[in-house]
Short mmCIF file of N, CA and C in Angstrom, two decimals:
data_model
loop_
_atom_site.label_atom_id
_atom_site.label_comp_id
_atom_site.label_asym_id
_atom_site.label_seq_id
_atom_site.Cartn_x
_atom_site.Cartn_y
_atom_site.Cartn_z
N UNK A 1 -13.57 -17.32 -7.04
CA UNK A 1 -13.83 -16.16 -6.21
C UNK A 1 -14.99 -15.38 -6.81
N UNK A 2 -15.92 -14.99 -5.98
CA UNK A 2 -17.07 -14.22 -6.41
C UNK A 2 -16.64 -12.83 -6.82
N UNK A 3 -17.16 -12.40 -7.94
CA UNK A 3 -16.83 -11.06 -8.44
C UNK A 3 -17.70 -10.04 -7.71
N UNK A 4 -17.06 -9.13 -7.02
CA UNK A 4 -17.77 -8.07 -6.29
C UNK A 4 -17.63 -6.77 -7.04
N UNK A 5 -18.56 -5.88 -6.81
CA UNK A 5 -18.43 -4.54 -7.37
C UNK A 5 -17.22 -3.87 -6.74
N UNK A 6 -16.43 -3.23 -7.56
CA UNK A 6 -15.15 -2.70 -7.10
C UNK A 6 -15.32 -1.45 -6.23
N UNK A 7 -16.35 -0.67 -6.47
CA UNK A 7 -16.57 0.55 -5.68
C UNK A 7 -16.66 0.26 -4.19
N UNK A 8 -17.55 -0.66 -3.78
CA UNK A 8 -17.63 -0.99 -2.35
C UNK A 8 -16.36 -1.62 -1.80
N UNK A 9 -15.65 -2.36 -2.61
CA UNK A 9 -14.38 -2.96 -2.18
C UNK A 9 -13.37 -1.87 -1.86
N UNK A 10 -13.26 -0.90 -2.74
CA UNK A 10 -12.33 0.20 -2.52
C UNK A 10 -12.72 1.01 -1.28
N UNK A 11 -14.02 1.18 -1.08
CA UNK A 11 -14.51 1.90 0.10
C UNK A 11 -14.16 1.15 1.38
N UNK A 12 -14.26 -0.18 1.36
CA UNK A 12 -13.90 -0.99 2.53
C UNK A 12 -12.41 -0.85 2.86
N UNK A 13 -11.59 -0.85 1.83
CA UNK A 13 -10.15 -0.70 2.04
C UNK A 13 -9.86 0.66 2.66
N UNK A 14 -10.46 1.70 2.10
CA UNK A 14 -10.22 3.05 2.62
C UNK A 14 -10.75 3.21 4.04
N UNK A 15 -11.87 2.59 4.36
CA UNK A 15 -12.40 2.64 5.73
C UNK A 15 -11.42 2.00 6.70
N UNK A 16 -10.87 0.85 6.33
CA UNK A 16 -9.90 0.17 7.19
C UNK A 16 -8.63 1.01 7.35
N UNK A 17 -8.15 1.57 6.26
CA UNK A 17 -6.95 2.42 6.31
C UNK A 17 -7.21 3.64 7.18
N UNK A 18 -8.36 4.28 6.99
CA UNK A 18 -8.68 5.46 7.80
C UNK A 18 -8.74 5.10 9.28
N UNK A 19 -9.28 3.95 9.60
CA UNK A 19 -9.33 3.51 10.99
C UNK A 19 -7.93 3.31 11.56
N UNK A 20 -7.07 2.69 10.78
CA UNK A 20 -5.68 2.50 11.22
C UNK A 20 -5.03 3.86 11.46
N UNK A 21 -5.17 4.75 10.49
CA UNK A 21 -4.54 6.07 10.62
C UNK A 21 -5.07 6.84 11.83
N UNK A 22 -6.37 6.81 12.02
CA UNK A 22 -6.99 7.54 13.13
C UNK A 22 -6.50 7.05 14.48
N UNK A 23 -6.42 5.75 14.63
CA UNK A 23 -6.13 5.17 15.95
C UNK A 23 -4.64 4.99 16.23
N UNK A 24 -3.80 5.23 15.22
CA UNK A 24 -2.36 5.13 15.45
C UNK A 24 -1.66 6.48 15.35
N UNK A 25 -2.39 7.51 14.98
CA UNK A 25 -1.79 8.84 14.81
C UNK A 25 -1.14 9.29 16.12
N UNK A 26 0.09 9.74 15.99
CA UNK A 26 0.82 10.28 17.14
C UNK A 26 1.39 9.23 18.09
N UNK A 27 1.22 7.97 17.76
CA UNK A 27 1.73 6.91 18.63
C UNK A 27 3.12 6.45 18.18
N UNK A 28 3.82 5.84 19.11
CA UNK A 28 5.13 5.24 18.81
C UNK A 28 4.97 3.73 18.77
N UNK A 29 6.01 3.07 18.33
CA UNK A 29 6.02 1.62 18.36
C UNK A 29 5.78 1.12 19.79
N UNK A 30 6.40 1.75 20.76
CA UNK A 30 6.23 1.34 22.16
C UNK A 30 4.77 1.48 22.59
N UNK A 31 4.13 2.58 22.19
CA UNK A 31 2.70 2.76 22.50
C UNK A 31 1.89 1.63 21.89
N UNK A 32 2.18 1.33 20.64
CA UNK A 32 1.48 0.27 19.91
C UNK A 32 1.67 -1.07 20.62
N UNK A 33 2.90 -1.37 20.99
CA UNK A 33 3.20 -2.65 21.62
C UNK A 33 2.50 -2.83 22.97
N UNK A 34 2.24 -1.74 23.64
CA UNK A 34 1.62 -1.81 24.97
C UNK A 34 0.10 -1.85 24.92
N UNK A 35 -0.48 -1.72 23.74
CA UNK A 35 -1.94 -1.65 23.62
C UNK A 35 -2.45 -2.88 22.88
N UNK A 36 -2.79 -3.90 23.65
CA UNK A 36 -3.23 -5.19 23.09
C UNK A 36 -4.41 -5.03 22.16
N UNK A 37 -5.41 -4.27 22.57
CA UNK A 37 -6.61 -4.10 21.76
C UNK A 37 -6.30 -3.37 20.45
N UNK A 38 -5.46 -2.35 20.52
CA UNK A 38 -5.08 -1.64 19.31
C UNK A 38 -4.34 -2.56 18.34
N UNK A 39 -3.44 -3.38 18.87
CA UNK A 39 -2.70 -4.31 18.01
C UNK A 39 -3.67 -5.23 17.27
N UNK A 40 -4.64 -5.77 18.00
CA UNK A 40 -5.62 -6.66 17.35
C UNK A 40 -6.47 -5.92 16.34
N UNK A 41 -6.85 -4.70 16.67
CA UNK A 41 -7.67 -3.91 15.75
C UNK A 41 -6.91 -3.61 14.46
N UNK A 42 -5.65 -3.23 14.58
CA UNK A 42 -4.84 -2.94 13.40
C UNK A 42 -4.65 -4.20 12.57
N UNK A 43 -4.37 -5.32 13.23
CA UNK A 43 -4.21 -6.58 12.50
C UNK A 43 -5.49 -6.94 11.75
N UNK A 44 -6.64 -6.74 12.40
CA UNK A 44 -7.92 -7.05 11.75
C UNK A 44 -8.14 -6.11 10.56
N UNK A 45 -7.83 -4.84 10.73
CA UNK A 45 -7.99 -3.90 9.62
C UNK A 45 -7.08 -4.28 8.45
N UNK A 46 -5.88 -4.73 8.75
CA UNK A 46 -4.99 -5.19 7.68
C UNK A 46 -5.52 -6.44 7.00
N UNK A 47 -6.17 -7.32 7.75
CA UNK A 47 -6.82 -8.48 7.15
C UNK A 47 -7.90 -8.04 6.17
N UNK A 48 -8.68 -7.05 6.57
CA UNK A 48 -9.74 -6.53 5.69
C UNK A 48 -9.13 -5.96 4.42
N UNK A 49 -8.08 -5.17 4.57
CA UNK A 49 -7.40 -4.59 3.40
C UNK A 49 -6.92 -5.71 2.49
N UNK A 50 -6.31 -6.72 3.08
CA UNK A 50 -5.78 -7.84 2.31
C UNK A 50 -6.88 -8.56 1.54
N UNK A 51 -7.93 -8.92 2.24
CA UNK A 51 -9.01 -9.69 1.60
C UNK A 51 -9.72 -8.85 0.55
N UNK A 52 -10.03 -7.62 0.87
CA UNK A 52 -10.74 -6.77 -0.08
C UNK A 52 -9.90 -6.52 -1.33
N UNK A 53 -8.60 -6.35 -1.16
CA UNK A 53 -7.74 -6.07 -2.31
C UNK A 53 -7.73 -7.22 -3.32
N UNK A 54 -8.03 -8.42 -2.86
CA UNK A 54 -8.09 -9.57 -3.76
C UNK A 54 -9.25 -9.47 -4.75
N UNK A 55 -10.19 -8.57 -4.47
CA UNK A 55 -11.37 -8.40 -5.32
C UNK A 55 -11.22 -7.24 -6.30
N UNK A 56 -10.05 -6.63 -6.32
CA UNK A 56 -9.80 -5.57 -7.30
C UNK A 56 -9.29 -6.23 -8.57
N UNK A 57 -9.92 -5.97 -9.70
CA UNK A 57 -9.46 -6.57 -10.96
C UNK A 57 -8.02 -6.20 -11.28
N UNK A 58 -7.33 -7.12 -11.90
CA UNK A 58 -5.91 -6.93 -12.20
C UNK A 58 -5.64 -5.67 -13.02
N UNK A 59 -6.52 -5.37 -13.94
CA UNK A 59 -6.29 -4.18 -14.77
C UNK A 59 -6.32 -2.90 -13.92
N UNK A 60 -7.05 -2.91 -12.82
CA UNK A 60 -7.04 -1.76 -11.92
C UNK A 60 -5.81 -1.78 -11.02
N UNK A 61 -5.38 -2.96 -10.59
CA UNK A 61 -4.15 -3.05 -9.80
C UNK A 61 -2.97 -2.52 -10.59
N UNK A 62 -3.01 -2.74 -11.89
CA UNK A 62 -1.92 -2.28 -12.76
C UNK A 62 -1.81 -0.75 -12.82
N UNK A 63 -2.85 -0.05 -12.37
CA UNK A 63 -2.80 1.41 -12.33
C UNK A 63 -1.85 1.90 -11.23
N UNK A 64 -1.54 1.00 -10.29
CA UNK A 64 -0.63 1.34 -9.18
C UNK A 64 0.48 0.29 -9.12
N UNK A 65 1.38 0.30 -10.09
CA UNK A 65 2.41 -0.74 -10.17
C UNK A 65 3.44 -0.70 -9.04
N UNK A 66 3.55 0.42 -8.35
CA UNK A 66 4.53 0.53 -7.26
C UNK A 66 4.03 -0.09 -5.96
N UNK A 67 2.76 -0.44 -5.91
CA UNK A 67 2.19 -1.04 -4.71
C UNK A 67 2.47 -2.55 -4.75
N UNK A 68 2.99 -3.12 -3.68
CA UNK A 68 3.29 -4.57 -3.66
C UNK A 68 2.01 -5.39 -3.41
N UNK A 69 1.17 -5.49 -4.43
CA UNK A 69 -0.14 -6.12 -4.28
C UNK A 69 -0.04 -7.56 -3.79
N UNK A 70 0.92 -8.32 -4.27
CA UNK A 70 1.05 -9.72 -3.83
C UNK A 70 1.35 -9.80 -2.34
N UNK A 71 2.14 -8.87 -1.83
CA UNK A 71 2.41 -8.85 -0.38
C UNK A 71 1.16 -8.45 0.39
N UNK A 72 0.39 -7.55 -0.16
CA UNK A 72 -0.87 -7.16 0.49
C UNK A 72 -1.82 -8.35 0.53
N UNK A 73 -1.92 -9.08 -0.57
CA UNK A 73 -2.77 -10.28 -0.57
C UNK A 73 -2.28 -11.26 0.50
N UNK A 74 -0.99 -11.43 0.60
CA UNK A 74 -0.40 -12.44 1.48
C UNK A 74 -0.44 -12.11 2.96
N UNK A 75 -0.44 -10.84 3.32
CA UNK A 75 -0.38 -10.50 4.74
C UNK A 75 -1.62 -10.99 5.48
N UNK A 76 -2.73 -11.05 4.79
CA UNK A 76 -3.95 -11.56 5.43
C UNK A 76 -3.80 -13.00 5.87
N UNK A 77 -3.19 -13.81 5.03
CA UNK A 77 -2.96 -15.22 5.39
C UNK A 77 -2.03 -15.33 6.59
N UNK A 78 -1.02 -14.50 6.61
CA UNK A 78 -0.09 -14.53 7.75
C UNK A 78 -0.81 -14.12 9.02
N UNK A 79 -1.60 -13.06 8.95
CA UNK A 79 -2.31 -12.59 10.14
C UNK A 79 -3.33 -13.62 10.64
N UNK A 80 -3.96 -14.34 9.71
CA UNK A 80 -4.97 -15.34 10.10
C UNK A 80 -4.35 -16.65 10.56
N UNK A 81 -3.33 -17.11 9.89
CA UNK A 81 -2.85 -18.47 10.11
C UNK A 81 -1.51 -18.57 10.84
N UNK A 82 -0.73 -17.51 10.80
CA UNK A 82 0.58 -17.54 11.45
C UNK A 82 0.69 -16.42 12.47
N UNK A 83 -0.43 -16.14 13.12
CA UNK A 83 -0.52 -15.03 14.07
C UNK A 83 0.52 -15.13 15.18
N UNK A 84 0.93 -16.34 15.50
CA UNK A 84 1.92 -16.53 16.56
C UNK A 84 3.32 -16.07 16.13
N UNK A 85 3.50 -15.82 14.85
CA UNK A 85 4.80 -15.37 14.34
C UNK A 85 4.84 -13.87 14.05
N UNK A 86 3.74 -13.18 14.30
CA UNK A 86 3.64 -11.77 13.94
C UNK A 86 4.49 -10.93 14.90
N UNK A 87 5.34 -10.12 14.33
CA UNK A 87 6.18 -9.22 15.11
C UNK A 87 5.56 -7.83 15.08
N UNK A 88 5.43 -7.24 16.26
CA UNK A 88 4.84 -5.91 16.36
C UNK A 88 5.57 -4.90 15.48
N UNK A 89 6.89 -4.98 15.42
CA UNK A 89 7.64 -4.01 14.64
C UNK A 89 7.36 -4.13 13.15
N UNK A 90 7.05 -5.34 12.69
CA UNK A 90 6.72 -5.53 11.27
C UNK A 90 5.36 -4.90 10.98
N UNK A 91 4.39 -5.16 11.83
CA UNK A 91 3.06 -4.56 11.65
C UNK A 91 3.18 -3.04 11.72
N UNK A 92 3.96 -2.55 12.68
CA UNK A 92 4.14 -1.10 12.82
C UNK A 92 4.79 -0.52 11.57
N UNK A 93 5.74 -1.21 10.98
CA UNK A 93 6.36 -0.73 9.74
C UNK A 93 5.33 -0.64 8.61
N UNK A 94 4.44 -1.61 8.55
CA UNK A 94 3.37 -1.55 7.54
C UNK A 94 2.54 -0.29 7.77
N UNK A 95 2.18 -0.06 9.02
CA UNK A 95 1.35 1.10 9.37
C UNK A 95 2.06 2.40 9.04
N UNK A 96 3.30 2.53 9.40
CA UNK A 96 3.99 3.81 9.28
C UNK A 96 4.63 4.06 7.92
N UNK A 97 4.89 2.99 7.16
CA UNK A 97 5.60 3.17 5.89
C UNK A 97 4.77 2.83 4.66
N UNK A 98 3.80 1.95 4.80
CA UNK A 98 3.12 1.43 3.61
C UNK A 98 1.65 1.81 3.48
N UNK A 99 1.02 2.18 4.58
CA UNK A 99 -0.41 2.49 4.52
C UNK A 99 -0.68 3.76 3.72
N UNK A 100 0.11 4.80 3.92
CA UNK A 100 -0.13 6.07 3.21
C UNK A 100 -0.02 5.91 1.68
N UNK A 101 1.02 5.26 1.16
CA UNK A 101 1.07 5.08 -0.30
C UNK A 101 -0.07 4.20 -0.82
N UNK A 102 -0.46 3.21 -0.03
CA UNK A 102 -1.58 2.36 -0.44
C UNK A 102 -2.86 3.18 -0.51
N UNK A 103 -3.08 4.04 0.47
CA UNK A 103 -4.28 4.87 0.49
C UNK A 103 -4.33 5.76 -0.76
N UNK A 104 -3.21 6.36 -1.11
CA UNK A 104 -3.15 7.22 -2.29
C UNK A 104 -3.49 6.41 -3.54
N UNK A 105 -2.95 5.21 -3.64
CA UNK A 105 -3.20 4.35 -4.81
C UNK A 105 -4.67 3.95 -4.89
N UNK A 106 -5.25 3.57 -3.77
CA UNK A 106 -6.65 3.15 -3.76
C UNK A 106 -7.56 4.34 -4.10
N UNK A 107 -7.24 5.51 -3.61
CA UNK A 107 -8.01 6.70 -3.96
C UNK A 107 -7.92 7.00 -5.45
N UNK A 108 -6.75 6.80 -6.03
CA UNK A 108 -6.57 7.02 -7.47
C UNK A 108 -7.40 6.01 -8.27
N UNK A 109 -7.39 4.76 -7.85
CA UNK A 109 -8.20 3.73 -8.52
C UNK A 109 -9.68 4.09 -8.39
N UNK A 110 -10.07 4.54 -7.20
CA UNK A 110 -11.45 4.91 -6.95
C UNK A 110 -11.89 6.04 -7.89
N UNK A 111 -11.03 7.04 -8.07
CA UNK A 111 -11.35 8.13 -9.00
C UNK A 111 -11.45 7.62 -10.43
N UNK A 112 -10.60 6.65 -10.78
CA UNK A 112 -10.59 6.10 -12.13
C UNK A 112 -11.88 5.36 -12.44
N UNK A 113 -12.36 4.54 -11.49
CA UNK A 113 -13.56 3.73 -11.75
C UNK A 113 -14.84 4.52 -11.55
N UNK A 114 -14.79 5.58 -10.78
CA UNK A 114 -15.97 6.39 -10.56
C UNK A 114 -16.89 5.80 -9.52
N UNK A 115 -17.90 6.55 -9.09
CA UNK A 115 -18.77 6.13 -8.00
C UNK A 115 -19.79 5.05 -8.39
N UNK A 116 -19.99 4.82 -9.66
CA UNK A 116 -21.04 3.89 -10.10
C UNK A 116 -20.62 2.42 -10.07
N UNK A 117 -19.33 2.14 -9.95
CA UNK A 117 -18.88 0.75 -10.07
C UNK A 117 -18.78 0.09 -8.75
#
């Protein structure tokens, strides 16, 4: 795997998370399920989060031990290769329960590494 600068990687993750938060704010699971384009957009944003997170060095991942990094790495593969098995309620649970803690962790890592990296 090519080593990327971590600063831009963290920015990509935060951009995807912010997009998810912006476009799902105030919605219910039913709203999400009825919006085909939104579902695809959220899935794509989660793919970006998954792929980008693979480029964060392990020593930085260790700064956020409560984040299930292996599951984050793996969700991208599921979204890309097992898309026919994706349940809207599972994606919605990721959005409503796991995105906020991930955002906080990525922001903390970003502060730790500084803007130059």
